[in-house]
Amino acid sequence: MTLAATTDDEELVVPIANESDLNHARMVARETCKLVAIRGYQAQKVVTTVSELARNIARYAQTGRVRFRVDTSDEMIVVIAEDSGPGISNLDEILAGQYRSRTGLGRGLLGSRDLADVFDIQTSPAGTIVKIAFRYGQRKSWTTSTT
């Protein structure tokens, strides 16, 4: 698979419908890192975060997609995980680290926020959109936003 990033409008979309789609999302994350020469721990952060977000889609929303884009002007890998599931009613509790799920630790979103350079989440009963970004150029400060 070849990933090209000649303009900011190009993106690769990985549909997520079940756990088997997680491998495809992780592979695209690794290949995107290679494209912009991210290696080692920095690449592992991207792959781990993509895996957590894709797993959340498969587990809680059943279907969705993960979109990958290389923003060459800001030197960032941008990943958007989106679904049309039921939304996250206890988002504040999760992001405060006060939630423990029955199926795991409930730390996937919290960990994703901590690993990414940019984290934004929007959720409603119509679905959830998580936007994360990782800088591949000069390192800058971490930002977060929730709505």
Short mmCIF file of N, CA, C and O in Angstrom, two decimals, residues 53-142:
data_model
loop_
_atom_site.label_atom_id
_atom_site.label_comp_id
_atom_site.label_asym_id
_atom_site.label_seq_id
_atom_site.Cartn_x
_atom_site.Cartn_y
_atom_site.Cartn_z
N LEU A 53 -8.72 3.94 19.58
CA LEU A 53 -9.91 4.59 19.02
C LEU A 53 -10.70 3.65 18.12
O LEU A 53 -11.94 3.62 18.18
N ALA A 54 -10.00 2.85 17.31
CA ALA A 54 -10.69 1.89 16.45
C ALA A 54 -11.38 0.82 17.28
O ALA A 54 -12.51 0.40 16.98
N ARG A 55 -10.74 0.38 18.36
CA ARG A 55 -11.35 -0.61 19.24
C ARG A 55 -12.62 -0.06 19.88
O ARG A 55 -13.63 -0.77 20.00
N ASN A 56 -12.59 1.20 20.28
CA ASN A 56 -13.80 1.81 20.85
C ASN A 56 -14.94 1.82 19.84
O ASN A 56 -16.09 1.57 20.20
N ILE A 57 -14.63 2.11 18.58
CA ILE A 57 -15.67 2.09 17.54
C ILE A 57 -16.26 0.70 17.43
O ILE A 57 -17.48 0.51 17.46
N ALA A 58 -15.39 -0.31 17.30
CA ALA A 58 -15.87 -1.68 17.12
C ALA A 58 -16.66 -2.16 18.33
O ALA A 58 -17.68 -2.85 18.18
N ARG A 59 -16.23 -1.80 19.51
CA ARG A 59 -16.86 -2.30 20.73
C ARG A 59 -18.16 -1.58 21.08
O ARG A 59 -19.13 -2.20 21.48
N TYR A 60 -18.17 -0.26 20.95
CA TYR A 60 -19.30 0.52 21.47
C TYR A 60 -20.25 1.06 20.40
O TYR A 60 -21.41 1.29 20.68
N ALA A 61 -19.75 1.26 19.18
CA ALA A 61 -20.60 1.86 18.14
C ALA A 61 -20.90 0.87 17.01
O ALA A 61 -21.77 1.14 16.19
N GLN A 62 -20.17 -0.21 16.95
CA GLN A 62 -20.29 -1.26 15.94
C GLN A 62 -19.77 -0.86 14.56
O GLN A 62 -19.13 -1.66 13.92
N THR A 63 -20.04 0.34 14.08
CA THR A 63 -19.48 0.76 12.80
C THR A 63 -19.01 2.21 12.88
O THR A 63 -19.52 3.01 13.65
N GLY A 64 -18.04 2.49 12.06
CA GLY A 64 -17.49 3.84 11.98
C GLY A 64 -16.32 3.82 11.02
O GLY A 64 -16.19 2.91 10.19
N ARG A 65 -15.46 4.80 11.16
CA ARG A 65 -14.29 4.85 10.28
C ARG A 65 -13.19 5.64 10.95
O ARG A 65 -13.44 6.48 11.83
N VAL A 66 -11.96 5.37 10.50
CA VAL A 66 -10.79 6.12 10.95
C VAL A 66 -10.19 6.73 9.70
O VAL A 66 -9.90 6.03 8.73
N ARG A 67 -10.05 8.05 9.72
CA ARG A 67 -9.49 8.79 8.58
C ARG A 67 -8.08 9.25 8.92
O ARG A 67 -7.84 9.76 10.01
N PHE A 68 -7.17 9.09 7.97
CA PHE A 68 -5.77 9.47 8.14
C PHE A 68 -5.42 10.55 7.13
O PHE A 68 -5.77 10.44 5.96
N ARG A 69 -4.70 11.56 7.58
CA ARG A 69 -4.26 12.62 6.69
C ARG A 69 -2.93 13.16 7.19
O ARG A 69 -2.71 13.28 8.40
N VAL A 70 -2.05 13.49 6.28
CA VAL A 70 -0.80 14.15 6.62
C VAL A 70 -0.96 15.63 6.29
O VAL A 70 -1.20 15.99 5.14
N ASP A 71 -0.88 16.45 7.31
CA ASP A 71 -0.97 17.90 7.15
C ASP A 71 0.45 18.42 6.98
O ASP A 71 1.19 18.56 7.96
N THR A 72 0.84 18.67 5.74
CA THR A 72 2.21 19.06 5.47
C THR A 72 2.51 20.50 5.89
O THR A 72 3.64 20.82 6.20
N SER A 73 1.50 21.35 5.96
CA SER A 73 1.76 22.73 6.36
C SER A 73 2.03 22.84 7.86
O SER A 73 2.90 23.60 8.28
N ASP A 74 1.33 22.05 8.68
CA ASP A 74 1.56 22.06 10.13
C ASP A 74 2.46 20.92 10.59
O ASP A 74 2.73 20.79 11.78
N GLU A 75 2.91 20.10 9.65
CA GLU A 75 3.76 18.94 9.94
C GLU A 75 3.13 18.06 11.02
O GLU A 75 3.71 17.81 12.07
N MET A 76 1.92 17.57 10.71
CA MET A 76 1.20 16.72 11.65
C MET A 76 0.53 15.56 10.93
O MET A 76 0.05 15.73 9.81
N ILE A 77 0.50 14.41 11.60
CA ILE A 77 -0.37 13.33 11.18
C ILE A 77 -1.70 13.59 11.88
O ILE A 77 -1.75 13.71 13.10
N VAL A 78 -2.77 13.68 11.11
CA VAL A 78 -4.10 13.93 11.66
C VAL A 78 -4.92 12.66 11.50
O VAL A 78 -4.98 12.08 10.41
N VAL A 79 -5.54 12.23 12.59
CA VAL A 79 -6.38 11.04 12.59
C VAL A 79 -7.74 11.43 13.14
O VAL A 79 -7.82 12.07 14.20
N ILE A 80 -8.78 11.06 12.43
CA ILE A 80 -10.14 11.34 12.89
C ILE A 80 -10.89 10.02 12.95
O ILE A 80 -11.03 9.32 11.95
N ALA A 81 -11.33 9.67 14.16
CA ALA A 81 -12.13 8.46 14.37
C ALA A 81 -13.57 8.92 14.58
O ALA A 81 -13.83 9.75 15.45
N GLU A 82 -14.48 8.39 13.77
CA GLU A 82 -15.86 8.85 13.87
C GLU A 82 -16.83 7.68 13.75
O GLU A 82 -16.56 6.70 13.08
N ASP A 83 -17.94 7.82 14.46
CA ASP A 83 -18.96 6.78 14.41
C ASP A 83 -20.32 7.42 14.59
O ASP A 83 -20.43 8.60 14.90
N SER A 84 -21.36 6.63 14.37
CA SER A 84 -22.72 7.10 14.59
C SER A 84 -23.38 6.29 15.70
O SER A 84 -24.57 6.01 15.67
N GLY A 85 -22.57 5.92 16.68
CA GLY A 85 -23.05 5.17 17.84
C GLY A 85 -23.84 6.06 18.78
O GLY A 85 -24.23 7.18 18.44
N PRO A 86 -24.07 5.57 19.99
CA PRO A 86 -24.93 6.28 20.95
C PRO A 86 -24.30 7.48 21.63
O PRO A 86 -24.96 8.16 22.41
N GLY A 87 -23.04 7.77 21.37
CA GLY A 87 -22.37 8.86 22.06
C GLY A 87 -21.81 8.40 23.40
O GLY A 87 -22.02 7.27 23.82
N ILE A 88 -21.12 9.29 24.07
CA ILE A 88 -20.48 8.98 25.35
C ILE A 88 -21.11 9.87 26.41
O ILE A 88 -20.77 11.06 26.53
N SER A 89 -22.03 9.32 27.17
CA SER A 89 -22.78 10.13 28.13
C SER A 89 -21.94 10.58 29.32
O SER A 89 -22.23 11.61 29.92
N ASN A 90 -20.89 9.84 29.65
CA ASN A 90 -20.08 10.17 30.82
C ASN A 90 -18.67 10.62 30.43
O ASN A 90 -17.69 10.29 31.09
N LEU A 91 -18.57 11.41 29.38
CA LEU A 91 -17.27 11.85 28.87
C LEU A 91 -16.45 12.58 29.92
O LEU A 91 -15.25 12.33 30.06
N ASP A 92 -17.05 13.48 30.68
CA ASP A 92 -16.29 14.23 31.68
C ASP A 92 -15.68 13.30 32.72
O ASP A 92 -14.51 13.46 33.11
N GLU A 93 -16.43 12.30 33.14
CA GLU A 93 -15.95 11.32 34.11
C GLU A 93 -14.77 10.53 33.54
O GLU A 93 -13.77 10.29 34.21
N ILE A 94 -14.89 10.14 32.27
CA ILE A 94 -13.82 9.39 31.61
C ILE A 94 -12.55 10.22 31.52
O ILE A 94 -11.46 9.78 31.90
N LEU A 95 -12.67 11.46 31.04
CA LEU A 95 -11.49 12.30 30.84
C LEU A 95 -10.87 12.76 32.15
O LEU A 95 -9.70 13.13 32.20
N ALA A 96 -11.63 12.69 33.24
CA ALA A 96 -11.09 13.02 34.57
C ALA A 96 -10.41 11.81 35.21
O ALA A 96 -9.85 11.91 36.30
N GLY A 97 -10.47 10.65 34.53
CA GLY A 97 -9.84 9.45 35.05
C GLY A 97 -10.64 8.79 36.16
O GLY A 97 -10.12 7.97 36.91
N GLN A 98 -11.92 9.10 36.25
CA GLN A 98 -12.76 8.58 37.33
C GLN A 98 -13.64 7.41 36.90
O GLN A 98 -14.47 6.95 37.68
N TYR A 99 -13.48 6.92 35.69
CA TYR A 99 -14.34 5.87 35.17
C TYR A 99 -13.56 4.58 34.99
O TYR A 99 -12.42 4.58 34.53
N ARG A 100 -14.18 3.48 35.36
CA ARG A 100 -13.61 2.15 35.11
C ARG A 100 -14.70 1.31 34.44
O ARG A 100 -15.75 1.08 35.02
N SER A 101 -14.43 0.86 33.22
CA SER A 101 -15.44 0.11 32.47
C SER A 101 -15.52 -1.34 32.95
O SER A 101 -14.59 -1.85 33.58
N ARG A 102 -16.61 -2.00 32.60
CA ARG A 102 -16.76 -3.43 32.92
C ARG A 102 -15.89 -4.29 32.03
O ARG A 102 -15.53 -5.40 32.39
N THR A 103 -15.54 -3.79 30.84
CA THR A 103 -14.78 -4.59 29.88
C THR A 103 -13.29 -4.27 29.89
O THR A 103 -12.52 -4.89 29.17
N GLY A 104 -12.86 -3.31 30.66
CA GLY A 104 -11.46 -2.94 30.70
C GLY A 104 -11.24 -1.89 31.77
O GLY A 104 -12.02 -1.77 32.71
N LEU A 105 -10.21 -1.12 31.60
CA LEU A 105 -9.90 -0.09 32.58
C LEU A 105 -10.63 1.21 32.32
O LEU A 105 -10.65 2.09 33.16
N GLY A 106 -11.21 1.36 31.11
CA GLY A 106 -11.88 2.60 30.79
C GLY A 106 -10.90 3.74 30.57
O GLY A 106 -11.21 4.90 30.80
N ARG A 107 -9.69 3.41 30.13
CA ARG A 107 -8.65 4.43 30.01
C ARG A 107 -8.21 4.66 28.57
O ARG A 107 -7.24 5.35 28.32
N GLY A 108 -8.95 4.09 27.60
CA GLY A 108 -8.57 4.23 26.20
C GLY A 108 -8.59 5.67 25.72
O GLY A 108 -7.63 6.16 25.14
N LEU A 109 -9.68 6.39 25.99
CA LEU A 109 -9.75 7.80 25.59
C LEU A 109 -8.77 8.65 26.37
O LEU A 109 -8.11 9.53 25.81
N LEU A 110 -8.67 8.39 27.65
CA LEU A 110 -7.75 9.16 28.50
C LEU A 110 -6.31 8.95 28.05
O LEU A 110 -5.54 9.91 27.92
N GLY A 111 -5.96 7.70 27.76
CA GLY A 111 -4.61 7.41 27.27
C GLY A 111 -4.36 8.03 25.91
O GLY A 111 -3.28 8.55 25.65
N SER A 112 -5.38 8.00 25.05
CA SER A 112 -5.24 8.61 23.72
C SER A 112 -5.00 10.10 23.84
O SER A 112 -4.15 10.66 23.14
N ARG A 113 -5.72 10.73 24.74
CA ARG A 113 -5.53 12.18 24.97
C ARG A 113 -4.10 12.46 25.42
O ARG A 113 -3.46 13.41 24.96
N ASP A 114 -3.59 11.61 26.30
CA ASP A 114 -2.25 11.83 26.84
C ASP A 114 -1.15 11.57 25.82
O ASP A 114 -0.10 12.20 25.87
N LEU A 115 -1.38 10.65 24.89
CA LEU A 115 -0.36 10.33 23.89
C LEU A 115 -0.31 11.31 22.72
O LEU A 115 0.74 11.53 22.14
N ALA A 116 -1.45 11.90 22.38
CA ALA A 116 -1.52 12.78 21.21
C ALA A 116 -1.03 14.19 21.53
O ALA A 116 -1.08 14.64 22.66
N ASP A 117 -0.56 14.88 20.50
CA ASP A 117 -0.18 16.29 20.65
C ASP A 117 -1.42 17.18 20.63
O ASP A 117 -1.42 18.25 21.24
N VAL A 118 -2.43 16.77 19.89
CA VAL A 118 -3.70 17.50 19.82
C VAL A 118 -4.81 16.48 20.01
O VAL A 118 -4.76 15.39 19.41
N PHE A 119 -5.78 16.81 20.82
CA PHE A 119 -6.90 15.90 21.10
C PHE A 119 -8.17 16.73 21.15
O PHE A 119 -8.24 17.72 21.87
N ASP A 120 -9.17 16.33 20.39
CA ASP A 120 -10.46 17.01 20.41
C ASP A 120 -11.53 15.94 20.29
O ASP A 120 -11.42 15.04 19.46
N ILE A 121 -12.55 16.03 21.12
CA ILE A 121 -13.64 15.05 21.05
C ILE A 121 -14.97 15.77 21.08
O ILE A 121 -15.15 16.73 21.84
N GLN A 122 -15.85 15.32 20.22
CA GLN A 122 -17.23 15.82 20.18
C GLN A 122 -18.13 14.60 20.22
O GLN A 122 -17.94 13.67 19.44
N THR A 123 -19.08 14.61 21.14
CA THR A 123 -19.97 13.46 21.26
C THR A 123 -21.39 13.92 21.51
O THR A 123 -21.61 14.97 22.12
N SER A 124 -22.32 13.14 20.98
CA SER A 124 -23.74 13.41 21.15
C SER A 124 -24.47 12.09 20.93
O SER A 124 -23.85 11.11 20.52
N PRO A 125 -25.76 12.04 21.17
CA PRO A 125 -26.50 10.80 20.89
C PRO A 125 -26.43 10.37 19.42
O PRO A 125 -26.75 9.23 19.09
N ALA A 126 -25.98 11.25 18.55
CA ALA A 126 -25.85 10.92 17.13
C ALA A 126 -24.49 10.32 16.78
O ALA A 126 -24.27 9.90 15.65
N GLY A 127 -23.55 10.29 17.75
CA GLY A 127 -22.25 9.71 17.47
C GLY A 127 -21.12 10.49 18.10
O GLY A 127 -21.33 11.48 18.81
N THR A 128 -19.92 10.03 17.82
CA THR A 128 -18.71 10.61 18.41
C THR A 128 -17.67 10.83 17.33
O THR A 128 -17.50 10.00 16.43
N ILE A 129 -16.97 11.95 17.43
CA ILE A 129 -15.85 12.26 16.55
C ILE A 129 -14.66 12.60 17.44
O ILE A 129 -14.74 13.51 18.28
N VAL A 130 -13.57 11.86 17.27
CA VAL A 130 -12.34 12.13 18.00
C VAL A 130 -11.28 12.53 16.98
O VAL A 130 -11.01 11.77 16.04
N LYS A 131 -10.72 13.69 17.16
CA LYS A 131 -9.65 14.16 16.28
C LYS A 131 -8.37 14.22 17.11
O LYS A 131 -8.34 14.85 18.16
N ILE A 132 -7.35 13.52 16.62
CA ILE A 132 -6.05 13.55 17.26
C ILE A 132 -5.02 13.93 16.21
O ILE A 132 -5.23 13.74 15.01
N ALA A 133 -3.91 14.48 16.68
CA ALA A 133 -2.84 14.82 15.76
C ALA A 133 -1.50 14.64 16.46
O ALA A 133 -1.39 14.81 17.68
N PHE A 134 -0.52 14.26 15.66
CA PHE A 134 0.83 14.03 16.15
C PHE A 134 1.79 14.84 15.29
O PHE A 134 1.78 14.72 14.08
N ARG A 135 2.61 15.63 15.92
CA ARG A 135 3.59 16.43 15.19
C ARG A 135 4.75 15.55 14.73
O ARG A 135 5.23 14.71 15.47
N TYR A 136 5.18 15.77 13.51
CA TYR A 136 6.35 15.05 13.04
C TYR A 136 7.50 15.99 12.74
O TYR A 136 8.60 15.57 12.46
N GLY A 137 7.27 17.27 12.83
CA GLY A 137 8.34 18.24 12.67
C GLY A 137 8.84 18.65 14.04
O GLY A 137 8.92 17.83 14.95
N GLN A 138 9.13 19.89 14.22
CA GLN A 138 9.61 20.39 15.51
C GLN A 138 8.53 20.20 16.57
O GLN A 138 7.36 20.51 16.36
N ARG A 139 8.89 19.68 17.73
CA ARG A 139 7.94 19.42 18.81
C ARG A 139 7.42 20.73 19.39
O ARG A 139 8.17 21.66 19.63
N LYS A 140 6.08 20.78 19.61
CA LYS A 140 5.43 21.95 20.18
C LYS A 140 4.57 21.52 21.34
O LYS A 140 4.41 20.33 21.60
N SER A 141 3.96 22.46 22.02
CA SER A 141 3.19 22.14 23.21
C SER A 141 1.92 21.37 22.89
O SER A 141 1.37 21.46 21.80
N TRP A 142 1.43 20.64 23.88
CA TRP A 142 0.27 19.77 23.80
C TRP A 142 -0.98 20.61 24.02
O TRP A 142 -1.00 21.50 24.86
#
